[in-house]
Amino acid sequence: MTAFSPVRGHPGRLSRLGGTALDAAFGIGLTLLPVTSLIALGWITRHMGSRSRHAFGMVEEAPGWILGPHEQGSFARALGGLGANIRAGLMTLSALLVWTLPFSLLWLGAWWAGWENSFNKGYEQAAVGPAVFLLGTLVSVLVLPALPVMLAHMACENRLASAFELRRLRSVLAQAGWRLPVLSGLTFVLALPLFASHGVIALGHEFFPGIEDLSPAQVADLRGRIDLATAAWAFLSLWFLRNLAARLYAFGAPRAAGLRPGLWDGAIAAEAAVPAGRKSRLMAFVWYVLAAVFSLGIGAELLIAQFLDQAWWRWVTHPFFALPWAG
């Protein structure tokens, strides 16, 4: 992998490490702003698709940040990678919004319209805010465990419609086994530092005496450092998690459908799929429930963080299920 263009052949270990470092630096820088984070999201999606297709034996160049594939003409190649990243970012964000807005808007609405007021028993219908929030949480635990598989499938197929092929997604999820709750558990754990970063300024005086005596310029500098650290954690964590999702998909897809990417057909897949007995279906359900339990932590982290830093947009822009933005 390289930050500027794909590498031909088989680069040495030092070259791969240098390319990975450049990729990380590029991605972290783009994650600092919401607009440019779309490019980072697209690159991660393309990288995930490349990893999945490679597992199926399909050889292709690794995605670049700016330059396109070598087979393109010089003019098209000059910005081919950037254009592909923007396209993949828009495709991924569109799919993510369809999947996550139903519960993230419920969370936002519960907070904006009454959570704080109802939490403090400010009006007679005090249960409305928590009830709406819990409804959003119920929806989220149904969606979040399946989200990485959806993204891996869409990245592998490279088309937006594949994000809503529910039959295939369900088949892959059924084959994922213990890998699904492990991925959900890692997502919860890696989201903890993002949650903690929201309270550094608000609660910093309790852990770092004297922080309240900082000048406005020093506070701004501290916030900048926190934003940079958050951007680094968000991008690197998301990159890591999406790679795991690609491996999970590469494991489950052949067992679910027996087909290569791009050749999905529901009727043929039904015949090619490995038959699932009652015990297998029960175990798949158990693994999914366990993954959903870990997914509850995401909502809990967001809720607690909003008591520390009440930025409304964080309800709908969490780096792990929306834009990888450090804001």
mmCIF file of C-alpha atoms in Angstrom:
data_model
loop_
_atom_site.group_PDB
_atom_site.id
_atom_site.type_symbol
_atom_site.label_atom_id
_atom_site.label_comp_id
_atom_site.label_asym_id
_atom_site.label_seq_id
_atom_site.Cartn_x
_atom_site.Cartn_y
_atom_site.Cartn_z
ATOM 1 C CA MET A 1 0.000 0.000 0.000
ATOM 2 C CA THR A 2 1.168 3.499 -0.709
ATOM 3 C CA ALA A 3 -0.407 6.831 0.019
ATOM 4 C CA PHE A 4 0.021 8.185 -3.499
ATOM 5 C CA SER A 5 -0.293 5.291 -5.902
ATOM 6 C CA PRO A 6 -0.608 1.512 -5.983
ATOM 7 C CA VAL A 7 2.611 -0.506 -6.003
ATOM 8 C CA ARG A 8 3.356 -3.024 -8.716
ATOM 9 C CA GLY A 9 4.846 -6.378 -7.953
ATOM 10 C CA HIS A 10 5.707 -7.430 -4.439
ATOM 11 C CA PRO A 11 7.371 -4.616 -2.475
ATOM 12 C CA GLY A 12 9.766 -5.439 0.317
ATOM 13 C CA ARG A 13 8.941 -5.201 4.003
ATOM 14 C CA LEU A 14 10.544 -1.758 4.393
ATOM 15 C CA SER A 15 8.621 -0.431 1.400
ATOM 16 C CA ARG A 16 5.354 -1.832 2.773
ATOM 17 C CA LEU A 17 5.975 -0.254 6.180
ATOM 18 C CA GLY A 18 6.741 3.083 4.553
ATOM 19 C CA GLY A 19 3.617 2.855 2.416
ATOM 20 C CA THR A 20 1.485 1.978 5.439
ATOM 21 C CA ALA A 21 2.905 4.952 7.350
ATOM 22 C CA LEU A 22 2.102 7.276 4.442
ATOM 23 C CA ASP A 23 -1.409 5.845 4.206
ATOM 24 C CA ALA A 24 -1.904 6.430 7.927
ATOM 25 C CA ALA A 25 -0.600 10.007 7.739
ATOM 26 C CA PHE A 26 -2.838 10.777 4.765
ATOM 27 C CA GLY A 27 -5.892 9.268 6.405
ATOM 28 C CA ILE A 28 -5.346 10.978 9.760
ATOM 29 C CA GLY A 29 -4.980 14.357 8.085
ATOM 30 C CA LEU A 30 -8.184 13.877 6.094
ATOM 31 C CA THR A 31 -10.086 12.760 9.188
ATOM 32 C CA LEU A 32 -9.618 16.144 10.861
ATOM 33 C CA LEU A 33 -12.324 17.778 8.708
ATOM 34 C CA PRO A 34 -15.833 16.486 7.916
ATOM 35 C CA VAL A 35 -15.608 17.157 4.163
ATOM 36 C CA THR A 36 -12.225 15.532 3.648
ATOM 37 C CA SER A 37 -13.149 12.632 5.926
ATOM 38 C CA LEU A 38 -15.424 11.505 3.088
ATOM 39 C CA ILE A 39 -12.272 10.774 1.059
ATOM 40 C CA ALA A 40 -10.834 8.760 3.932
ATOM 41 C CA LEU A 41 -14.089 6.813 4.195
ATOM 42 C CA GLY A 42 -13.976 6.050 0.487
ATOM 43 C CA TRP A 43 -10.359 4.903 0.611
ATOM 44 C CA ILE A 44 -11.088 2.577 3.535
ATOM 45 C CA THR A 45 -14.023 1.129 1.585
ATOM 46 C CA ARG A 46 -11.876 0.565 -1.498
ATOM 47 C CA HIS A 47 -9.153 -0.986 0.622
ATOM 48 C CA MET A 48 -11.711 -3.277 2.261
ATOM 49 C CA GLY A 49 -13.063 -4.327 -1.127
ATOM 50 C CA SER A 50 -9.560 -5.008 -2.404
ATOM 51 C CA ARG A 51 -8.820 -7.208 0.610
ATOM 52 C CA SER A 52 -12.068 -9.144 0.155
ATOM 53 C CA ARG A 53 -11.557 -9.712 -3.571
ATOM 54 C CA HIS A 54 -7.959 -10.756 -2.972
ATOM 55 C CA ALA A 55 -9.239 -13.485 -0.641
ATOM 56 C CA PHE A 56 -11.349 -14.733 -3.566
ATOM 57 C CA GLY A 57 -8.218 -14.959 -5.736
ATOM 58 C CA MET A 58 -8.856 -11.754 -7.694
ATOM 59 C CA VAL A 59 -5.572 -9.878 -8.221
ATOM 60 C CA GLU A 60 -5.686 -6.097 -8.511
ATOM 61 C CA GLU A 61 -3.697 -3.039 -7.594
ATOM 62 C CA ALA A 62 -4.093 -1.629 -4.122
ATOM 63 C CA PRO A 63 -6.154 1.576 -3.985
ATOM 64 C CA GLY A 64 -4.262 4.861 -4.064
ATOM 65 C CA TRP A 65 -5.143 8.181 -2.474
ATOM 66 C CA ILE A 66 -4.610 10.318 -5.593
ATOM 67 C CA LEU A 67 -3.374 8.296 -8.566
ATOM 68 C CA GLY A 68 -5.509 5.738 -10.365
ATOM 69 C CA PRO A 69 -4.513 2.311 -11.727
ATOM 70 C CA HIS A 70 -1.571 2.054 -14.102
ATOM 71 C CA GLU A 71 -3.725 0.854 -16.980
ATOM 72 C CA GLN A 72 -5.545 4.179 -17.117
ATOM 73 C CA GLY A 73 -4.362 6.945 -19.415
ATOM 74 C CA SER A 74 -2.038 9.576 -18.005
ATOM 75 C CA PHE A 75 -4.784 12.194 -17.679
ATOM 76 C CA ALA A 76 -7.306 9.814 -16.112
ATOM 77 C CA ARG A 77 -4.665 8.325 -13.815
ATOM 78 C CA ALA A 78 -3.574 11.733 -12.484
ATOM 79 C CA LEU A 79 -6.640 12.028 -10.262
ATOM 80 C CA GLY A 80 -8.199 8.606 -10.774
ATOM 81 C CA GLY A 81 -7.597 7.460 -7.212
ATOM 82 C CA LEU A 82 -8.992 10.642 -5.716
ATOM 83 C CA GLY A 83 -12.103 10.418 -7.887
ATOM 84 C CA ALA A 84 -12.593 6.762 -6.967
ATOM 85 C CA ASN A 85 -12.219 7.588 -3.272
ATOM 86 C CA ILE A 86 -14.828 10.344 -3.479
ATOM 87 C CA ARG A 87 -17.223 8.054 -5.332
ATOM 88 C CA ALA A 88 -16.684 5.220 -2.844
ATOM 89 C CA GLY A 89 -17.067 7.657 0.051
ATOM 90 C CA LEU A 90 -20.389 8.946 -1.254
ATOM 91 C CA MET A 91 -21.592 5.398 -1.889
ATOM 92 C CA THR A 92 -20.560 4.256 1.587
ATOM 93 C CA LEU A 93 -21.990 7.285 3.359
ATOM 94 C CA SER A 94 -25.296 6.880 1.506
ATOM 95 C CA ALA A 95 -25.582 3.249 2.601
ATOM 96 C CA LEU A 96 -24.553 4.074 6.153
ATOM 97 C CA LEU A 97 -27.126 6.834 6.452
ATOM 98 C CA VAL A 98 -29.933 4.560 5.275
ATOM 99 C CA TRP A 99 -28.892 1.900 7.783
ATOM 100 C CA THR A 100 -28.074 4.127 10.768
ATOM 101 C CA LEU A 101 -30.244 7.248 10.572
ATOM 102 C CA PRO A 102 -33.348 5.418 11.873
ATOM 103 C CA PHE A 103 -31.730 4.889 15.274
ATOM 104 C CA SER A 104 -29.286 7.814 15.359
ATOM 105 C CA LEU A 105 -32.089 10.311 14.647
ATOM 106 C CA LEU A 106 -34.147 8.729 17.424
ATOM 107 C CA TRP A 107 -31.177 9.220 19.736
ATOM 108 C CA LEU A 108 -30.734 12.803 18.604
ATOM 109 C CA GLY A 109 -34.442 13.524 18.895
ATOM 110 C CA ALA A 110 -34.634 12.031 22.362
ATOM 111 C CA TRP A 111 -31.722 14.185 23.489
ATOM 112 C CA TRP A 112 -32.806 17.402 21.777
ATOM 113 C CA ALA A 113 -36.526 17.188 22.514
ATOM 114 C CA GLY A 114 -36.549 15.989 26.047
ATOM 115 C CA TRP A 115 -33.864 13.756 27.456
ATOM 116 C CA GLU A 116 -32.178 16.411 29.583
ATOM 117 C CA ASN A 117 -35.519 17.877 30.636
ATOM 118 C CA SER A 118 -37.140 14.536 31.355
ATOM 119 C CA PHE A 119 -34.021 13.266 33.096
ATOM 120 C CA ASN A 120 -34.431 16.112 35.554
ATOM 121 C CA LYS A 121 -38.223 15.532 35.799
ATOM 122 C CA GLY A 122 -38.938 18.872 34.180
ATOM 123 C CA TYR A 123 -42.396 18.034 32.890
ATOM 124 C CA GLU A 124 -45.225 15.563 33.395
ATOM 125 C CA GLN A 125 -44.356 13.271 30.477
ATOM 126 C CA ALA A 126 -40.857 12.716 31.838
ATOM 127 C CA ALA A 127 -40.650 9.208 30.369
ATOM 128 C CA VAL A 128 -40.868 10.383 26.740
ATOM 129 C CA GLY A 129 -37.178 11.195 26.316
ATOM 130 C CA PRO A 130 -35.826 7.938 27.773
ATOM 131 C CA ALA A 131 -38.493 5.912 25.941
ATOM 132 C CA VAL A 132 -37.521 7.386 22.565
ATOM 133 C CA PHE A 133 -33.862 6.819 23.340
ATOM 134 C CA LEU A 134 -34.496 3.185 24.273
ATOM 135 C CA LEU A 135 -36.444 2.696 21.041
ATOM 136 C CA GLY A 136 -33.458 3.996 19.104
ATOM 137 C CA THR A 137 -31.203 1.679 21.088
ATOM 138 C CA LEU A 138 -33.400 -1.314 20.215
ATOM 139 C CA VAL A 139 -33.108 -0.465 16.525
ATOM 140 C CA SER A 140 -29.352 0.074 16.853
ATOM 141 C CA VAL A 141 -28.665 -3.360 18.332
ATOM 142 C CA LEU A 142 -30.497 -4.933 15.398
ATOM 143 C CA VAL A 143 -28.423 -2.979 12.865
ATOM 144 C CA LEU A 144 -24.926 -2.452 14.275
ATOM 145 C CA PRO A 145 -23.770 -6.112 14.346
ATOM 146 C CA ALA A 146 -24.666 -6.482 10.659
ATOM 147 C CA LEU A 147 -23.122 -3.181 9.583
ATOM 148 C CA PRO A 148 -19.532 -4.425 9.011
ATOM 149 C CA VAL A 149 -20.777 -7.333 6.871
ATOM 150 C CA MET A 150 -22.938 -4.948 4.847
ATOM 151 C CA LEU A 151 -19.963 -2.646 4.252
ATOM 152 C CA ALA A 152 -17.674 -5.528 3.289
ATOM 153 C CA HIS A 153 -20.246 -6.881 0.841
ATOM 154 C CA MET A 154 -20.799 -3.476 -0.731
ATOM 155 C CA ALA A 155 -17.051 -2.829 -0.931
ATOM 156 C CA CYS A 156 -16.475 -6.201 -2.582
ATOM 157 C CA GLU A 157 -19.298 -5.739 -5.077
ATOM 158 C CA ASN A 158 -18.580 -2.001 -5.562
ATOM 159 C CA ARG A 159 -22.216 -1.016 -6.033
ATOM 160 C CA LEU A 160 -24.651 0.736 -3.740
ATOM 161 C CA ALA A 161 -27.544 -1.683 -4.299
ATOM 162 C CA SER A 162 -25.524 -4.519 -2.766
ATOM 163 C CA ALA A 163 -25.821 -2.813 0.643
ATOM 164 C CA PHE A 164 -29.487 -3.838 0.669
ATOM 165 C CA GLU A 165 -29.262 -7.433 -0.555
ATOM 166 C CA LEU A 166 -30.682 -8.719 2.674
ATOM 167 C CA ARG A 167 -30.811 -12.399 1.708
ATOM 168 C CA ARG A 168 -27.093 -12.580 1.045
ATOM 169 C CA LEU A 169 -26.214 -10.483 4.071
ATOM 170 C CA ARG A 170 -28.286 -12.765 6.257
ATOM 171 C CA SER A 171 -26.545 -15.805 4.777
ATOM 172 C CA VAL A 172 -23.079 -14.386 5.419
ATOM 173 C CA LEU A 173 -24.020 -13.409 8.970
ATOM 174 C CA ALA A 174 -25.228 -16.942 9.608
ATOM 175 C CA GLN A 175 -21.793 -18.265 8.607
ATOM 176 C CA ALA A 176 -19.789 -15.714 10.603
ATOM 177 C CA GLY A 177 -20.091 -17.602 13.905
ATOM 178 C CA TRP A 178 -18.016 -16.361 16.835
ATOM 179 C CA ARG A 179 -16.246 -13.856 14.598
ATOM 180 C CA LEU A 180 -19.266 -11.554 14.674
ATOM 181 C CA PRO A 181 -19.383 -10.923 18.463
ATOM 182 C CA VAL A 182 -15.588 -10.658 18.534
ATOM 183 C CA LEU A 183 -15.760 -7.890 15.933
ATOM 184 C CA SER A 184 -18.567 -6.156 17.851
ATOM 185 C CA GLY A 185 -16.615 -6.438 21.088
ATOM 186 C CA LEU A 186 -13.512 -4.937 19.502
ATOM 187 C CA THR A 187 -15.612 -2.117 18.067
ATOM 188 C CA PHE A 188 -16.929 -1.295 21.529
ATOM 189 C CA VAL A 189 -13.452 -1.384 23.073
ATOM 190 C CA LEU A 190 -11.864 0.738 20.338
ATOM 191 C CA ALA A 191 -14.678 3.292 20.670
ATOM 192 C CA LEU A 192 -13.834 3.904 24.345
ATOM 193 C CA PRO A 193 -10.986 6.385 23.681
ATOM 194 C CA LEU A 194 -13.272 8.365 21.350
ATOM 195 C CA PHE A 195 -15.798 8.555 24.171
ATOM 196 C CA ALA A 196 -13.107 9.513 26.698
ATOM 197 C CA SER A 197 -11.807 12.331 24.500
ATOM 198 C CA HIS A 198 -15.115 14.183 24.915
ATOM 199 C CA GLY A 199 -14.576 14.561 28.630
ATOM 200 C CA VAL A 200 -10.911 15.608 28.676
ATOM 201 C CA ILE A 201 -11.735 19.312 28.780
ATOM 202 C CA ALA A 202 -14.886 18.999 30.902
ATOM 203 C CA LEU A 203 -13.348 16.730 33.551
ATOM 204 C CA GLY A 204 -9.694 17.519 32.998
ATOM 205 C CA HIS A 205 -9.422 19.541 36.201
ATOM 206 C CA GLU A 206 -10.242 16.432 38.237
ATOM 207 C CA PHE A 207 -7.409 14.412 36.713
ATOM 208 C CA PHE A 208 -4.940 17.173 35.832
ATOM 209 C CA PRO A 209 -4.874 19.863 38.515
ATOM 210 C CA GLY A 210 -4.213 23.316 37.112
ATOM 211 C CA ILE A 211 -5.830 22.749 33.747
ATOM 212 C CA GLU A 212 -8.535 25.275 34.610
ATOM 213 C CA ASP A 213 -5.813 27.939 34.898
ATOM 214 C CA LEU A 214 -4.787 27.605 31.254
ATOM 215 C CA SER A 215 -5.134 30.652 29.045
ATOM 216 C CA PRO A 216 -7.588 30.611 26.085
ATOM 217 C CA ALA A 217 -4.649 30.114 23.709
ATOM 218 C CA GLN A 218 -3.385 27.166 25.741
ATOM 219 C CA VAL A 219 -6.866 25.649 25.863
ATOM 220 C CA ALA A 220 -7.145 26.018 22.080
ATOM 221 C CA ASP A 221 -3.750 24.343 21.680
ATOM 222 C CA LEU A 222 -4.860 21.514 23.969
ATOM 223 C CA ARG A 223 -8.056 21.053 21.983
ATOM 224 C CA GLY A 224 -6.017 20.897 18.795
ATOM 225 C CA ARG A 225 -3.831 18.160 20.243
ATOM 226 C CA ILE A 226 -6.900 16.246 21.398
ATOM 227 C CA ASP A 227 -8.453 16.569 17.925
ATOM 228 C CA LEU A 228 -5.281 15.261 16.285
ATOM 229 C CA ALA A 229 -5.077 12.320 18.695
ATOM 230 C CA THR A 230 -8.779 11.586 18.184
ATOM 231 C CA ALA A 231 -8.368 11.723 14.395
ATOM 232 C CA ALA A 232 -5.451 9.306 14.562
ATOM 233 C CA TRP A 233 -7.361 6.880 16.758
ATOM 234 C CA ALA A 234 -10.550 7.136 14.679
ATOM 235 C CA PHE A 235 -8.839 6.491 11.344
ATOM 236 C CA LEU A 236 -6.462 3.759 12.493
ATOM 237 C CA SER A 237 -9.173 1.980 14.487
ATOM 238 C CA LEU A 238 -11.638 2.135 11.614
ATOM 239 C CA TRP A 239 -9.001 0.879 9.174
ATOM 240 C CA PHE A 240 -8.261 -2.041 11.488
ATOM 241 C CA LEU A 241 -11.936 -2.884 12.050
ATOM 242 C CA ARG A 242 -12.784 -2.725 8.346
ATOM 243 C CA ASN A 243 -9.891 -5.072 7.569
ATOM 244 C CA LEU A 244 -11.317 -7.532 10.086
ATOM 245 C CA ALA A 245 -14.744 -7.130 8.494
ATOM 246 C CA ALA A 246 -13.249 -7.906 5.075
ATOM 247 C CA ARG A 247 -11.689 -11.087 6.464
ATOM 248 C CA LEU A 248 -14.976 -12.069 8.108
ATOM 249 C CA TYR A 249 -16.807 -11.536 4.826
ATOM 250 C CA ALA A 250 -14.209 -13.500 2.856
ATOM 251 C CA PHE A 251 -14.708 -16.374 5.288
ATOM 252 C CA GLY A 252 -18.498 -16.320 5.338
ATOM 253 C CA ALA A 253 -19.464 -15.425 1.764
ATOM 254 C CA PRO A 254 -18.208 -18.609 0.014
ATOM 255 C CA ARG A 255 -19.840 -20.779 2.662
ATOM 256 C CA ALA A 256 -23.083 -18.818 2.401
ATOM 257 C CA ALA A 257 -23.435 -18.705 -1.358
ATOM 258 C CA GLY A 258 -20.536 -20.527 -2.978
ATOM 259 C CA LEU A 259 -20.159 -17.689 -5.483
ATOM 260 C CA ARG A 260 -17.450 -15.231 -6.402
ATOM 261 C CA PRO A 261 -17.975 -11.468 -6.091
ATOM 262 C CA GLY A 262 -20.075 -9.954 -8.845
ATOM 263 C CA LEU A 263 -21.852 -13.226 -9.639
ATOM 264 C CA TRP A 264 -24.561 -13.074 -7.023
ATOM 265 C CA ASP A 265 -27.897 -14.520 -8.036
ATOM 266 C CA GLY A 266 -30.440 -15.265 -5.343
ATOM 267 C CA ALA A 267 -31.856 -18.416 -6.975
ATOM 268 C CA ILE A 268 -28.447 -19.950 -7.759
ATOM 269 C CA ALA A 269 -27.151 -19.005 -4.322
ATOM 270 C CA ALA A 270 -30.034 -20.778 -2.648
ATOM 271 C CA GLU A 271 -28.919 -23.992 -4.328
ATOM 272 C CA ALA A 272 -25.208 -23.402 -3.726
ATOM 273 C CA ALA A 273 -25.472 -22.404 -0.090
ATOM 274 C CA VAL A 274 -24.446 -24.818 2.623
ATOM 275 C CA PRO A 275 -27.654 -26.173 4.204
ATOM 276 C CA ALA A 276 -28.246 -24.828 7.700
ATOM 277 C CA GLY A 277 -29.833 -27.125 10.237
ATOM 278 C CA ARG A 278 -31.852 -26.069 13.243
ATOM 279 C CA LYS A 279 -28.793 -26.202 15.490
ATOM 280 C CA SER A 280 -26.777 -24.045 13.093
ATOM 281 C CA ARG A 281 -29.549 -21.458 12.901
ATOM 282 C CA LEU A 282 -29.822 -21.412 16.679
ATOM 283 C CA MET A 283 -26.079 -20.873 17.089
ATOM 284 C CA ALA A 284 -26.129 -18.108 14.488
ATOM 285 C CA PHE A 285 -28.894 -16.421 16.468
ATOM 286 C CA VAL A 286 -26.930 -16.775 19.717
ATOM 287 C CA TRP A 287 -23.799 -15.260 18.182
ATOM 288 C CA TYR A 288 -25.848 -12.371 16.776
ATOM 289 C CA VAL A 289 -27.455 -11.697 20.162
ATOM 290 C CA LEU A 290 -24.032 -11.655 21.792
ATOM 291 C CA ALA A 291 -22.820 -9.196 19.157
ATOM 292 C CA ALA A 292 -25.893 -7.053 19.851
ATOM 293 C CA VAL A 293 -25.021 -6.974 23.557
ATOM 294 C CA PHE A 294 -21.622 -5.490 22.722
ATOM 295 C CA SER A 295 -23.337 -3.022 20.394
ATOM 296 C CA LEU A 296 -25.315 -1.693 23.350
ATOM 297 C CA GLY A 297 -22.068 -0.179 24.554
ATOM 298 C CA ILE A 298 -21.920 2.221 21.615
ATOM 299 C CA GLY A 299 -25.208 3.834 22.629
ATOM 300 C CA ALA A 300 -24.125 3.934 26.275
ATOM 301 C CA GLU A 301 -20.857 5.646 25.355
ATOM 302 C CA LEU A 302 -22.654 8.263 23.280
ATOM 303 C CA LEU A 303 -25.175 8.935 26.022
ATOM 304 C CA ILE A 304 -22.573 9.420 28.736
ATOM 305 C CA ALA A 305 -20.376 11.512 26.430
ATOM 306 C CA GLN A 306 -23.240 13.930 25.764
ATOM 307 C CA PHE A 307 -23.350 14.789 29.456
ATOM 308 C CA LEU A 308 -19.700 15.838 29.120
ATOM 309 C CA ASP A 309 -19.647 17.573 25.739
ATOM 310 C CA GLN A 310 -23.062 18.366 24.261
ATOM 311 C CA ALA A 311 -22.243 18.461 20.542
ATOM 312 C CA TRP A 312 -25.486 17.382 18.849
ATOM 313 C CA TRP A 313 -23.853 16.199 15.617
ATOM 314 C CA ARG A 314 -22.049 13.356 17.363
ATOM 315 C CA TRP A 315 -25.311 11.432 17.545
ATOM 316 C CA VAL A 316 -25.243 10.994 13.753
ATOM 317 C CA THR A 317 -21.511 11.213 12.907
ATOM 318 C CA HIS A 318 -19.911 8.513 15.031
ATOM 319 C CA PRO A 319 -16.686 7.490 13.220
ATOM 320 C CA PHE A 320 -17.543 3.796 13.419
ATOM 321 C CA PHE A 321 -20.951 4.028 11.741
ATOM 322 C CA ALA A 322 -20.860 7.298 9.801
ATOM 323 C CA LEU A 323 -18.084 9.723 8.849
ATOM 324 C CA PRO A 324 -14.608 8.964 10.264
ATOM 325 C CA TRP A 325 -14.427 12.565 11.467
ATOM 326 C CA ALA A 326 -12.710 13.575 14.693
ATOM 327 C CA GLY A 327 -15.063 16.519 15.331
#
